[in-house]
Structures are given as C-alpha cells and as structure tokens.
JSON list of C-alpha atoms and ligand atoms in Angstrom, two decimals:
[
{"chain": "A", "resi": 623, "resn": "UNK", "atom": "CA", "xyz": [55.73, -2.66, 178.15]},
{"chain": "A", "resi": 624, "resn": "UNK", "atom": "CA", "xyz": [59.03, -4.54, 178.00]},
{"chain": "A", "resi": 625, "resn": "UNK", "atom": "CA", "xyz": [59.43, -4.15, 174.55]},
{"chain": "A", "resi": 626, "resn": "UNK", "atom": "CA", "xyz": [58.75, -0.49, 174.94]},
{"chain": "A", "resi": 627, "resn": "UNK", "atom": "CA", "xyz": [61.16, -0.16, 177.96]},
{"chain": "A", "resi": 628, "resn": "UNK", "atom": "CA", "xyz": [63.86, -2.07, 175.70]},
{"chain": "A", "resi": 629, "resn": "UNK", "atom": "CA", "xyz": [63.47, 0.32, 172.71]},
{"chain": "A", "resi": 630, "resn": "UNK", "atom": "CA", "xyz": [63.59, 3.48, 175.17]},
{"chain": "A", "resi": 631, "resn": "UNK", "atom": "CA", "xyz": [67.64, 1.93, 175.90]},
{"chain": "A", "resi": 632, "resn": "UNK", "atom": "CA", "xyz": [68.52, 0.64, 172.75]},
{"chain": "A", "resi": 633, "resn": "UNK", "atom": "CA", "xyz": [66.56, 2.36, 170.10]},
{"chain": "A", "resi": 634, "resn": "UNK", "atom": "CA", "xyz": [66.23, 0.65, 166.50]},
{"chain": "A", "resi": 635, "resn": "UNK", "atom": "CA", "xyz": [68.07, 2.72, 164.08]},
{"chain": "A", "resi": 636, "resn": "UNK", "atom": "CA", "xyz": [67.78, 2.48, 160.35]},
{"chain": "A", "resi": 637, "resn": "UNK", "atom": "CA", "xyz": [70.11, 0.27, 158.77]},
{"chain": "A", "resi": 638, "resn": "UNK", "atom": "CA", "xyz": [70.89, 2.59, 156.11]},
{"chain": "A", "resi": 639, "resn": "UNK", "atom": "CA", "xyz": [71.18, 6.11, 158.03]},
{"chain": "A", "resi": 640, "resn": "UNK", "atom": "CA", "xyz": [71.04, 5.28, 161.93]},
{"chain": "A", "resi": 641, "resn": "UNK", "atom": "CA", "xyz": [68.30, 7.44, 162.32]},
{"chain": "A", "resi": 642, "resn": "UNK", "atom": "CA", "xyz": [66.18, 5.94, 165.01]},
{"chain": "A", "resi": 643, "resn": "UNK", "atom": "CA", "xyz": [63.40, 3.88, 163.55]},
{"chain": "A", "resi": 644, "resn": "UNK", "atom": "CA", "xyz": [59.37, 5.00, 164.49]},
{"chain": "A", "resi": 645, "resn": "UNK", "atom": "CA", "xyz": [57.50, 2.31, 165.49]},
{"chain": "A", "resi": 646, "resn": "UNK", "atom": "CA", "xyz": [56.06, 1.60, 162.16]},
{"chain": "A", "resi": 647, "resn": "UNK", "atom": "CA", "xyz": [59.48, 1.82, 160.56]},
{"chain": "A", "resi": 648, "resn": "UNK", "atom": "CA", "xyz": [61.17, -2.24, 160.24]},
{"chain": "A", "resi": 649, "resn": "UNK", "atom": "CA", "xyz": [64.73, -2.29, 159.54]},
{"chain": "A", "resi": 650, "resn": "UNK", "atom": "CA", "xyz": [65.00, 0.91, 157.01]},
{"chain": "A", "resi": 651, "resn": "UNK", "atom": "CA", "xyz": [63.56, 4.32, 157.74]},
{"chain": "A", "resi": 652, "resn": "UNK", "atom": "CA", "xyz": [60.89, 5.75, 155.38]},
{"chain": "A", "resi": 653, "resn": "UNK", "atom": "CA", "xyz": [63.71, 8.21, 153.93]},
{"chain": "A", "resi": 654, "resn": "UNK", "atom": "CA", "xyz": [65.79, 5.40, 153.04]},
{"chain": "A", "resi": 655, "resn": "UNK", "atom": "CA", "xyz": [63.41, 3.65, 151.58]},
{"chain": "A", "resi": 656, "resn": "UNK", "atom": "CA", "xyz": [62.74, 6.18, 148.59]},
{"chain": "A", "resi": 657, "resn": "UNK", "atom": "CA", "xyz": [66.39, 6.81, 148.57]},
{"chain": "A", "resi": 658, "resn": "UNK", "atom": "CA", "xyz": [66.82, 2.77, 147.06]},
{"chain": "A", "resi": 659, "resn": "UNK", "atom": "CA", "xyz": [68.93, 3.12, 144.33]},
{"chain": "A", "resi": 660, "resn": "UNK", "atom": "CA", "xyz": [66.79, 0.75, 142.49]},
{"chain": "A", "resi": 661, "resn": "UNK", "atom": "CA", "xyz": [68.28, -0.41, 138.50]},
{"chain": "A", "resi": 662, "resn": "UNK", "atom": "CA", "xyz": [64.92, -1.77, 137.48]},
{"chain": "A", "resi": 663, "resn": "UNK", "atom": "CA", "xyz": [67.17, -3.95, 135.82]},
{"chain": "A", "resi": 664, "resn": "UNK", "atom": "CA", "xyz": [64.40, -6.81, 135.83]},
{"chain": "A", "resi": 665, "resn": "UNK", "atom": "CA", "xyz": [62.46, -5.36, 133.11]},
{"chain": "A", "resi": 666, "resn": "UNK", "atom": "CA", "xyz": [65.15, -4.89, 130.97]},
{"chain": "A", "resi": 667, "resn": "UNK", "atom": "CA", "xyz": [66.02, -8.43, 129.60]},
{"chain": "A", "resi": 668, "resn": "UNK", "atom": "CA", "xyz": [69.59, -7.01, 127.98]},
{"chain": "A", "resi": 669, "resn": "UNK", "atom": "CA", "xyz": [70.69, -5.01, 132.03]},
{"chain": "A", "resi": 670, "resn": "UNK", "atom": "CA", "xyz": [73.97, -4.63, 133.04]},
{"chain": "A", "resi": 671, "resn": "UNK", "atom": "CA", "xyz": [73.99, -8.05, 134.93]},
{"chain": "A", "resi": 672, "resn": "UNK", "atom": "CA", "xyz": [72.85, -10.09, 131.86]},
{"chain": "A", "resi": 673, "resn": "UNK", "atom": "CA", "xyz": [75.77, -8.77, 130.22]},
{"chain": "A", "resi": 674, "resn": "UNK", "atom": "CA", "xyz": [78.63, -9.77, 132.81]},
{"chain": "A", "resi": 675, "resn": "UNK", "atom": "CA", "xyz": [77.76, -13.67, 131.92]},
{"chain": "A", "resi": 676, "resn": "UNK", "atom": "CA", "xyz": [77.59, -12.69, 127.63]},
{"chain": "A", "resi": 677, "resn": "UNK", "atom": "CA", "xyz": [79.94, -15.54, 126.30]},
{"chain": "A", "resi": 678, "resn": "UNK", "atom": "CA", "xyz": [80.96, -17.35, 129.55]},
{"chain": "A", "resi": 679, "resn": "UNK", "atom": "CA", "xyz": [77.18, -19.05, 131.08]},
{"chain": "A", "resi": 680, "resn": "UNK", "atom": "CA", "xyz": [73.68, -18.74, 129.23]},
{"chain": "A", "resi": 681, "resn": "UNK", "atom": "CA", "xyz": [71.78, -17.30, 131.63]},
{"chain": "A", "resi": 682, "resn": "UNK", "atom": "CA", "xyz": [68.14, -17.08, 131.33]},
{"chain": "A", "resi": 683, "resn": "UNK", "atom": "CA", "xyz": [67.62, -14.36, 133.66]},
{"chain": "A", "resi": 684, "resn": "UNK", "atom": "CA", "xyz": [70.11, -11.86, 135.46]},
{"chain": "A", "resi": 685, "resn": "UNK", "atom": "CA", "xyz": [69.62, -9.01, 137.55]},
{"chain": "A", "resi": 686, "resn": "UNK", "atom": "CA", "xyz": [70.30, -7.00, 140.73]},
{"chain": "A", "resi": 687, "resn": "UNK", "atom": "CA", "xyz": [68.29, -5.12, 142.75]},
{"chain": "A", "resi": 688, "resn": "UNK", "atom": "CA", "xyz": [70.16, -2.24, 143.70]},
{"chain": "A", "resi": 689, "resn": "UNK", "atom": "CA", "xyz": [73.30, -0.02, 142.41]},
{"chain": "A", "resi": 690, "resn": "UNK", "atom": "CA", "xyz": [75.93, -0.67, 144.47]},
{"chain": "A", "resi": 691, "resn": "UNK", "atom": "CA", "xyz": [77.89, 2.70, 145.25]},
{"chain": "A", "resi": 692, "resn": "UNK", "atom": "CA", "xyz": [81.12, 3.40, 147.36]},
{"chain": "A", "resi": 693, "resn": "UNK", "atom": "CA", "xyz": [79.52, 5.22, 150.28]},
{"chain": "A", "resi": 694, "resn": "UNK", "atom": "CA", "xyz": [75.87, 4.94, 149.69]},
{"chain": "A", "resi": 695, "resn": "UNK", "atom": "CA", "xyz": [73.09, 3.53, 151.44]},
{"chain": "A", "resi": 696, "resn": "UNK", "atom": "CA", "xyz": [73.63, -0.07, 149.89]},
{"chain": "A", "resi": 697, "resn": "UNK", "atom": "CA", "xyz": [76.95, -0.13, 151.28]},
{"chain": "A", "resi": 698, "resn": "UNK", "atom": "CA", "xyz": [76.31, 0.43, 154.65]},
{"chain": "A", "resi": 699, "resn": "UNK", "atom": "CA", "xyz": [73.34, -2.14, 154.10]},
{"chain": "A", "resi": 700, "resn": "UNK", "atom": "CA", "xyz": [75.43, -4.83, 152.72]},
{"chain": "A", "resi": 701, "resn": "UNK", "atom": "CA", "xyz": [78.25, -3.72, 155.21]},
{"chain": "A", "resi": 702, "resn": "UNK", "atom": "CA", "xyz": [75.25, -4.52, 158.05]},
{"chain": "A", "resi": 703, "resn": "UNK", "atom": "CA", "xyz": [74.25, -7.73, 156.73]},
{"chain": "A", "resi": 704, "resn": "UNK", "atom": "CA", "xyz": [77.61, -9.47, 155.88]},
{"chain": "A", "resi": 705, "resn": "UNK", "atom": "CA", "xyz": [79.48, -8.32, 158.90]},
{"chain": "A", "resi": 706, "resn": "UNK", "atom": "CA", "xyz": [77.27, -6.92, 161.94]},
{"chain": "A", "resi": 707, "resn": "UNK", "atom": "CA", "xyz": [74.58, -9.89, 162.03]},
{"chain": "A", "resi": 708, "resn": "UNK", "atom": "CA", "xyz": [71.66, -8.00, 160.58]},
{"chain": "A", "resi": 709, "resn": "UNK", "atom": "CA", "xyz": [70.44, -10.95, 158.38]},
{"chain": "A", "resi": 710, "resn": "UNK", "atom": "CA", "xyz": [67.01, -9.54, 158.96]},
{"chain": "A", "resi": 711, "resn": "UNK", "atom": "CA", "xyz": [68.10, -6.78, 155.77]},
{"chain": "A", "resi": 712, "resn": "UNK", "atom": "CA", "xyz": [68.37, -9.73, 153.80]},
{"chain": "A", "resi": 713, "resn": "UNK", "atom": "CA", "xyz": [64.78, -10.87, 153.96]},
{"chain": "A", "resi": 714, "resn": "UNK", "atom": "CA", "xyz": [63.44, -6.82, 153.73]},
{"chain": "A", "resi": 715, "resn": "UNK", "atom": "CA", "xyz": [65.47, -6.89, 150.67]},
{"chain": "A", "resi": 716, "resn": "UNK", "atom": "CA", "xyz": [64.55, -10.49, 149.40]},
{"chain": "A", "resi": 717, "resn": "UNK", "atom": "CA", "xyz": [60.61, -9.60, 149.92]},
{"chain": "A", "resi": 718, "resn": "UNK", "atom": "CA", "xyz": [61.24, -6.36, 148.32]},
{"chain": "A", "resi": 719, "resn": "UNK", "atom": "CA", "xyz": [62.68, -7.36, 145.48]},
{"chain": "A", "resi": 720, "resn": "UNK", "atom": "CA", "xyz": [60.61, -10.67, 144.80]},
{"chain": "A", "resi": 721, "resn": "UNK", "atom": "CA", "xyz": [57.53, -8.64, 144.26]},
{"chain": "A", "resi": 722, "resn": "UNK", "atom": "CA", "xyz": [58.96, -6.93, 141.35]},
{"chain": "A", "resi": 723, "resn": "UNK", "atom": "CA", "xyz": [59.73, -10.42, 139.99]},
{"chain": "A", "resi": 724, "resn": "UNK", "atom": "CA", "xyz": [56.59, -11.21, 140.26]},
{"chain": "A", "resi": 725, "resn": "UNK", "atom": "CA", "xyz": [55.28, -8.59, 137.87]},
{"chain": "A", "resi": 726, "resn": "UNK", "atom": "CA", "xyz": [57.25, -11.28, 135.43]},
{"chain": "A", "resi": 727, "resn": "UNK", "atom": "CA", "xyz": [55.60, -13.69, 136.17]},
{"chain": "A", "resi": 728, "resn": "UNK", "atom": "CA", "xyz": [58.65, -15.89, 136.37]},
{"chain": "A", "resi": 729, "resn": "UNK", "atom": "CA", "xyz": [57.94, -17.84, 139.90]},
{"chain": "A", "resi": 730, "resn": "UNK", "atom": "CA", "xyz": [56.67, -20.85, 137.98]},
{"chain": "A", "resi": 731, "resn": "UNK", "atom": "CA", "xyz": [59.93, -21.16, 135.93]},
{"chain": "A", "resi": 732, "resn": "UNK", "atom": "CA", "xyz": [62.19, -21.36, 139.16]},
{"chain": "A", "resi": 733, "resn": "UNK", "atom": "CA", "xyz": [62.99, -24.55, 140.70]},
{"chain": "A", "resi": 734, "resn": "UNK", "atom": "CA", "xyz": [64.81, -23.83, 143.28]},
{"chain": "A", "resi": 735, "resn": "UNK", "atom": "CA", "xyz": [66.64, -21.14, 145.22]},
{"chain": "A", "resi": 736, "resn": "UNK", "atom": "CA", "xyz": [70.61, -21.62, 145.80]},
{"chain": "A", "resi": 737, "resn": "UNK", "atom": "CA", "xyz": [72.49, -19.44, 147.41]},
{"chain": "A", "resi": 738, "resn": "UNK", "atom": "CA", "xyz": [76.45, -18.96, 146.63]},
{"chain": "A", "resi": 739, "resn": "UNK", "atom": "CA", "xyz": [77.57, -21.29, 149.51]},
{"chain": "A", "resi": 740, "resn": "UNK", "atom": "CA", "xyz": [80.35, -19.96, 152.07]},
{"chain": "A", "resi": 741, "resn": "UNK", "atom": "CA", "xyz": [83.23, -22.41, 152.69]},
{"chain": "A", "resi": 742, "resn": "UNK", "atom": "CA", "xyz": [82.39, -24.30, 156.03]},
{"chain": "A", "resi": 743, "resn": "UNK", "atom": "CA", "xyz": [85.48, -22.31, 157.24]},
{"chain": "A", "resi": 744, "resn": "UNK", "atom": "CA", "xyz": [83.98, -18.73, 156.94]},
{"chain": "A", "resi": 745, "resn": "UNK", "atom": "CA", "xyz": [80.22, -20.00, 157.79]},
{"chain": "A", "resi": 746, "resn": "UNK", "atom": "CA", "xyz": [81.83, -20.91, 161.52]},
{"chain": "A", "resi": 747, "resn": "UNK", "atom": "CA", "xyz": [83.62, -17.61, 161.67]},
{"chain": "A", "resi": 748, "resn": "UNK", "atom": "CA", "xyz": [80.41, -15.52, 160.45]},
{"chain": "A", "resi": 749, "resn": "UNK", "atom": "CA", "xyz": [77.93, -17.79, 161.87]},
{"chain": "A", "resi": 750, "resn": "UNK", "atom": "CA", "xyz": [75.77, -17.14, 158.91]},
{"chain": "A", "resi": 751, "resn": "UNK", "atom": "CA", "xyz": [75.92, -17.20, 155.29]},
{"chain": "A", "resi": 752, "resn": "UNK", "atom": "CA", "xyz": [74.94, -13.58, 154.42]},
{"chain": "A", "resi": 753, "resn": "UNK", "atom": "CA", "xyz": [72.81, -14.45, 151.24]},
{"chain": "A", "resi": 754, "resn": "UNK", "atom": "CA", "xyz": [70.49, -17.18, 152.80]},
{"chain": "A", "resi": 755, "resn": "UNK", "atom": "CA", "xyz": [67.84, -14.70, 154.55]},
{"chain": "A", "resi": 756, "resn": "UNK", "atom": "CA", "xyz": [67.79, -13.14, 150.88]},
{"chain": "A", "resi": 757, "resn": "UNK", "atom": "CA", "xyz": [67.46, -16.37, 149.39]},
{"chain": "A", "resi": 758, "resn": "UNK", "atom": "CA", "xyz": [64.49, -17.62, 151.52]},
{"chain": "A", "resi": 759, "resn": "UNK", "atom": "CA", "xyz": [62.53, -14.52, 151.70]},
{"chain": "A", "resi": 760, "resn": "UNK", "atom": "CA", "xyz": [62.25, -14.33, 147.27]},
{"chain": "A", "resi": 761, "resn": "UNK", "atom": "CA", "xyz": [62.06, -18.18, 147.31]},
{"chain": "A", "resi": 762, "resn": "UNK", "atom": "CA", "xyz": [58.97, -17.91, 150.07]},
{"chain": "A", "resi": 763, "resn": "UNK", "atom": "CA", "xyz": [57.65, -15.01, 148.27]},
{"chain": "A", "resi": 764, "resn": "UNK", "atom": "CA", "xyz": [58.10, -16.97, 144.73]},
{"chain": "A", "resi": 765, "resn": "UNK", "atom": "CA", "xyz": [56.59, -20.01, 146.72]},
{"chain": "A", "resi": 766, "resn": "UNK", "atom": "CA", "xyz": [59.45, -21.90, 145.09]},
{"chain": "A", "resi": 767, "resn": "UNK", "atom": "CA", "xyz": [61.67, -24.36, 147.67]},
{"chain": "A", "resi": 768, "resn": "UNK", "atom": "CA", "xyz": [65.19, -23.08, 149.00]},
{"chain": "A", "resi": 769, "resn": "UNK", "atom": "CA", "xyz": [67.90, -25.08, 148.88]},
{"chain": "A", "resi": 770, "resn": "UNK", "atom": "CA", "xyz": [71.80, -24.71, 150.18]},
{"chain": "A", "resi": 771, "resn": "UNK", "atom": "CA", "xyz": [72.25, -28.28, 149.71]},
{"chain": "A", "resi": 772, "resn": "UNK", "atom": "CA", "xyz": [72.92, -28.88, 146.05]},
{"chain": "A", "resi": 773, "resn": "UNK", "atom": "CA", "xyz": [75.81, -26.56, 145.37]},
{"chain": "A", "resi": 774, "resn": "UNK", "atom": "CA", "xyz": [78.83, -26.37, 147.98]},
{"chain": "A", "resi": 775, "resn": "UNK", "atom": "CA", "xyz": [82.37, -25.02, 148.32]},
{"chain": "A", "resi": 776, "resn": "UNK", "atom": "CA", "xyz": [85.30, -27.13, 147.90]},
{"chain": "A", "resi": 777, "resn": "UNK", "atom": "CA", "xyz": [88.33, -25.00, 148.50]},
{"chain": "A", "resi": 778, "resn": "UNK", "atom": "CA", "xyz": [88.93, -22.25, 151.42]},
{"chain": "A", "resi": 779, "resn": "UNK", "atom": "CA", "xyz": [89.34, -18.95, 149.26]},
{"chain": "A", "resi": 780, "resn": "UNK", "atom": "CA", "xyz": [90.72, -15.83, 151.09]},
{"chain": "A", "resi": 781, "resn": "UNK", "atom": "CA", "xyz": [88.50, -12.59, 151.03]},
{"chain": "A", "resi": 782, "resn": "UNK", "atom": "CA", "xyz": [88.99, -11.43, 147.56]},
{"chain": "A", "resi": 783, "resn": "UNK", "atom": "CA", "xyz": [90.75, -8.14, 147.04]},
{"chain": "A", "resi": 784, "resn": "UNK", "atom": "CA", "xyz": [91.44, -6.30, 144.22]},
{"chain": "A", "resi": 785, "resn": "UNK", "atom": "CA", "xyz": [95.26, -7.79, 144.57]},
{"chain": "A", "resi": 786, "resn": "UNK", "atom": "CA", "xyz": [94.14, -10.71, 143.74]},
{"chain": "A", "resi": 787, "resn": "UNK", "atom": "CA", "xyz": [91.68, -9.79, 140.99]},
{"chain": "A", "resi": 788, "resn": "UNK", "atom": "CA", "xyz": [93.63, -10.70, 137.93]},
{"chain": "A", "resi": 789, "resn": "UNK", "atom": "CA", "xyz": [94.51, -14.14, 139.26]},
{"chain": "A", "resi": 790, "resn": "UNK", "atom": "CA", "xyz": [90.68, -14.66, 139.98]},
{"chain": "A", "resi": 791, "resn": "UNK", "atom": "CA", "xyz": [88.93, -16.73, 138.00]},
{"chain": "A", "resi": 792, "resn": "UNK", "atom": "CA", "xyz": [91.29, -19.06, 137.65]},
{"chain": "A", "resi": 793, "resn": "UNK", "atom": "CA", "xyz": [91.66, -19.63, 141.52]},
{"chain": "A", "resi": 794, "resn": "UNK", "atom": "CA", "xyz": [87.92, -19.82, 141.68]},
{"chain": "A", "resi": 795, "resn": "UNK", "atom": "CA", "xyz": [86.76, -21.83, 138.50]},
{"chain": "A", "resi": 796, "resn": "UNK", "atom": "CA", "xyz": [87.43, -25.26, 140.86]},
{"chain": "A", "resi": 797, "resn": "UNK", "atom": "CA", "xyz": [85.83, -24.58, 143.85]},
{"chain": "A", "resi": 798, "resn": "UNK", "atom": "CA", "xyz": [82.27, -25.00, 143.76]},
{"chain": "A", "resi": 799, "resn": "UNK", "atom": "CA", "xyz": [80.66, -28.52, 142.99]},
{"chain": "A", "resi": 800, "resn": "UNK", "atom": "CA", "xyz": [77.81, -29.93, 143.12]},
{"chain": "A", "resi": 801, "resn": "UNK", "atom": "CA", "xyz": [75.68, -33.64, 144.41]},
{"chain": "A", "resi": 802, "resn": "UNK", "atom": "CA", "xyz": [74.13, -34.68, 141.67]},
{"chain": "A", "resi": 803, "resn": "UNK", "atom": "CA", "xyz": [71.53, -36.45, 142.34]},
{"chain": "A", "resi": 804, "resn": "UNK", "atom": "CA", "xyz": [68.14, -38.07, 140.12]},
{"chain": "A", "resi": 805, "resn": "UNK", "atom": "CA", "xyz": [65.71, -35.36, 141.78]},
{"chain": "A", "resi": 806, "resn": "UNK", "atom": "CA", "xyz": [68.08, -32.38, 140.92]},
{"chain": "A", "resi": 807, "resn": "UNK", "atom": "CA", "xyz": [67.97, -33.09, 137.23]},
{"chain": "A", "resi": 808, "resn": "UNK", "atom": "CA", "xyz": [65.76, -30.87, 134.69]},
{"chain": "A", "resi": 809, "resn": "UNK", "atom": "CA", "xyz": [65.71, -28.09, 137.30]},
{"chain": "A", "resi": 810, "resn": "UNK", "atom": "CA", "xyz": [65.79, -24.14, 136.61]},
{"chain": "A", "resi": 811, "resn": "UNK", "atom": "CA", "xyz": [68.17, -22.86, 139.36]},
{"chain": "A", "resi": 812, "resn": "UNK", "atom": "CA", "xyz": [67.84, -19.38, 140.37]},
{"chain": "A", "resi": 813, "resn": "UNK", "atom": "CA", "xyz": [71.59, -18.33, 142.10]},
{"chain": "A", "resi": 814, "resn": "UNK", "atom": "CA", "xyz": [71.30, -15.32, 144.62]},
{"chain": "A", "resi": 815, "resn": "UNK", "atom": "CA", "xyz": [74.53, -13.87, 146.01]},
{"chain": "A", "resi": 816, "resn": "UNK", "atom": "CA", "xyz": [74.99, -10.23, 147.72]},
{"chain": "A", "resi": 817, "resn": "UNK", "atom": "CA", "xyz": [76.70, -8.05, 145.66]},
{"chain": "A", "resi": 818, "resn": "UNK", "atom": "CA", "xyz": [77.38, -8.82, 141.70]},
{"chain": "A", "resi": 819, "resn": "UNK", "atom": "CA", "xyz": [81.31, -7.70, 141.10]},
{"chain": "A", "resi": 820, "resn": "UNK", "atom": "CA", "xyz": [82.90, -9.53, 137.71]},
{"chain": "A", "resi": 821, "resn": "UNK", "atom": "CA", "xyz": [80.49, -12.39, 138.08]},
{"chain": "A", "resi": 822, "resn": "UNK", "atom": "CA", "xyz": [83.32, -15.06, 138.47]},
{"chain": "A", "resi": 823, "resn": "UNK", "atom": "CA", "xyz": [81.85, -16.77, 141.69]},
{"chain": "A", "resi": 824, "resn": "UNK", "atom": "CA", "xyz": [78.60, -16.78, 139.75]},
{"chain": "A", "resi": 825, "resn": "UNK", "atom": "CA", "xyz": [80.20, -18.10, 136.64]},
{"chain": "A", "resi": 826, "resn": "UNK", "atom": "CA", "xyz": [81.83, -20.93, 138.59]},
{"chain": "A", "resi": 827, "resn": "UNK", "atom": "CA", "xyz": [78.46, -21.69, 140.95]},
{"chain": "A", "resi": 828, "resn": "UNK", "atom": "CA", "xyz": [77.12, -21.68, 137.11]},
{"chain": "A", "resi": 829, "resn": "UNK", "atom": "CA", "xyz": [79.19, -24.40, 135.56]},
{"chain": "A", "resi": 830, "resn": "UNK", "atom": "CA", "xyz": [79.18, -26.66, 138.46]},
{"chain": "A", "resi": 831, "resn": "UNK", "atom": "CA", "xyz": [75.32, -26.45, 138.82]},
{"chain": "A", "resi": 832, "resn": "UNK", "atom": "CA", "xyz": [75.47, -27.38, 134.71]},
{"chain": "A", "resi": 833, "resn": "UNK", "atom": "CA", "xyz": [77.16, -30.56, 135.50]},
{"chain": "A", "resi": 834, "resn": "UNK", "atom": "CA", "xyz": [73.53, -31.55, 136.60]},
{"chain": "A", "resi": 835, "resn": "UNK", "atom": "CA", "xyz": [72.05, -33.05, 133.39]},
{"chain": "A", "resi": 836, "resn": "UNK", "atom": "CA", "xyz": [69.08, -30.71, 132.12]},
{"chain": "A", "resi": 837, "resn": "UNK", "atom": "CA", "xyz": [70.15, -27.62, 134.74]},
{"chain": "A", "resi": 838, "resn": "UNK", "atom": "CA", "xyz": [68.97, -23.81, 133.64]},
{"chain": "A", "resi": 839, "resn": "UNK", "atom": "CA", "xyz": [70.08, -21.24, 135.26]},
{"chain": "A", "resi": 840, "resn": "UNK", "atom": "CA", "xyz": [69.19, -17.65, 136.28]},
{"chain": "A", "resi": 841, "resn": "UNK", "atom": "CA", "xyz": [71.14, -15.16, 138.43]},
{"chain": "A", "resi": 842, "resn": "UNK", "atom": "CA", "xyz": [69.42, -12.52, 140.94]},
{"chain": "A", "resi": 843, "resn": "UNK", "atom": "CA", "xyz": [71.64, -10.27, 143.43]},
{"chain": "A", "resi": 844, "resn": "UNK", "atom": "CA", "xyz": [70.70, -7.87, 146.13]},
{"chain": "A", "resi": 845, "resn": "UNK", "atom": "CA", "xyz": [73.09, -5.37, 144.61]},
{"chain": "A", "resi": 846, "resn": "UNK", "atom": "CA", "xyz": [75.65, -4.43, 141.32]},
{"chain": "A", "resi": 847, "resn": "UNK", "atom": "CA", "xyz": [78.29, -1.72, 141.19]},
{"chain": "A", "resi": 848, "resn": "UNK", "atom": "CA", "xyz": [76.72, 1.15, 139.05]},
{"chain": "A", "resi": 849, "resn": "UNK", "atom": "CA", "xyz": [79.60, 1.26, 136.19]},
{"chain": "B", "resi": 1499, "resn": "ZN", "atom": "ZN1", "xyz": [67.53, 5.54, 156.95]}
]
C-alpha cells in the first residue's frame, strides 16, 4: 500500500524516455527496450572495439554492448547512470548483456571482473564509480569474482574533453597501476568501463594490468560511438 501510495507521487519513469514505467516495467520501458541499439558486436570476433586496441594491447576479447549516439537512448542512459545516481541501469545493462556472453561460452575463461577505477578524488564527489553495478551484475551472471582492488588510479585527471584529446594518451599512459600480488598472477582479466571512446584509458588499465606476470586481458563496455 505504501509502495503503491509512493509510486502514485513520484512515478518511475523510464530511464531512456521518461515515460512512466507499468508495474511490470524495471528501469526501461518495454519501447525502449526494442529500441537498444544493440552492435552484436560479441559474435563478431574482428567488431569495431577489437579494432581500437589492433597494434597497441592483444586483447583476447573486445566488445560493447550498445552504439553510442549523440541524442539517443544510450545517452540519456549513460547520462542517468554517471551523473543522476541511477546505478541500478548499470546492473539491467550488465545482466543484459552477460547473457549474450554466455552464448560464448566464455565465463570459464574470465578470472576476474575490473572495473576502470575512478581517482579517489572523483569517487567522493560522485559517490559511486559508474561502471561497478555493470561490473558486478556480468561478473554475478558469469559467476566469475569482481574485483576493484587490483587495478587503481594514480594521478587526478580532469574530465576529458575533446581539447584535450590530442594530448591524451600521453597524460593518461601513467596513471593506472596495479598491486601485484602471488594470487593475481596467471589471471584472464575482463576490463568493463561505460562508454568505449579511443580506448586510451583501456589501453593504459591494459598495460598496467600486464605488469602482472601471466595477465590476459579482454575488454567489454556498456556502450561504443557508432563511427
Ligand atoms: Zn522508455
């Protein structure tokens, strides 16, 4: 009755279209949901993603979920998730996406789960790292461990804008690291971020994560720009 009161006031709205949710409706409304923009990219072993690490990290698996375009539903999701608390997109999307992994059979190659960290800095200010309800809802579904502990942020970078985009990868090569440790060796890492740009955060989560003696790594993001 409460609940029912409390969704008479403040109705659930989709977090792609604001339309108000139906009970039976969690998070995105049934339009929405056929509206994905889904690349299917995991079934296609040479996608889009793959290619942004050709000649820089050897990935052994790379994808995103979802095309990424200026205006679009996956904006406004991503927009929800990183900025107006709705972490709870992060696990529809995570569970969503995990069970199309699964049709690869890959959950007994993954190790681990890592998230691209946030510096300390931006965590307090956010409260949240925007990738971590992603992270734990595929590494839950994959029944593979999660794990923000191994890879961390050295350096406070500011937001990236495209002012800065030349300059990039040099300013960011340096700021990840990781503790190595004896239990973290031999492991396949799977890296999940939000939204898959030039791949230079990935490239440098990469590298420091191949400091670890025997590390693999694969790459999954919620979301790629459709170029
Ligand atoms: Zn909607």
């Amino acid at each position: 009755m409460f609940n029912f009161i409390i969704d008479l006031f403040f109705p659930k709205v989709c977090s792609g279209c604001h339309s108000v949710l139906m009970t039976n409706e969690m998070v995105l409304c049934t339009n929405c949901r056929h509206e994905m923009p889904l690349t299917q990219y995991y079934l296609d072993s040479n996608n889009q993603a793959v290619k942004k690490f050709y000649g820089k990290v050897d990935v052994e698996h790379a994808s995103a979920f979802l095309y990424f375009n200026k205006k679009g539903i996956v904006q406004e999701l991503i927009h929800n998730l990183k900025y107006k608390g709705h972490e709870e997109i992060g696990t529809v999307l995570g569970n969503w996406y995990a069970e199309d992994l699964k049709e690869l059979k890959l959950e007994n190659t993954f190790d681990a789960v890592i998230p691209v960290p946030l510096h300390p800095r931006k965590f307090k200010e956010r409260g949240y790292n925007q990738v971590t309800t992603f992270g734990k809802a595929l590494a839950e579904s994959l029944k593979i461990p999660f794990d923000d502990t191994v890879l961390y942020r050295k350096k406070y970078s500011k937001t990236q804008s495209k002012k800065n985009l030349l300059g990039r990868s040099e300013n960011i090569e340096n700021i990840f690291d990781v503790y190595v440790s004896e239990e973290n060796q031999n492991k396949h890492f799977l890296i999940v971020d939000d939204v898959l740009t030039t791949g230079a955060t990935l490239e440098a989560c990469s590298r420091a994560l191949l400091k670890i003696s025997g590390a693999k790594i694969s790459i999954v993001c919620m979301a790629m720009a459709n170029s």
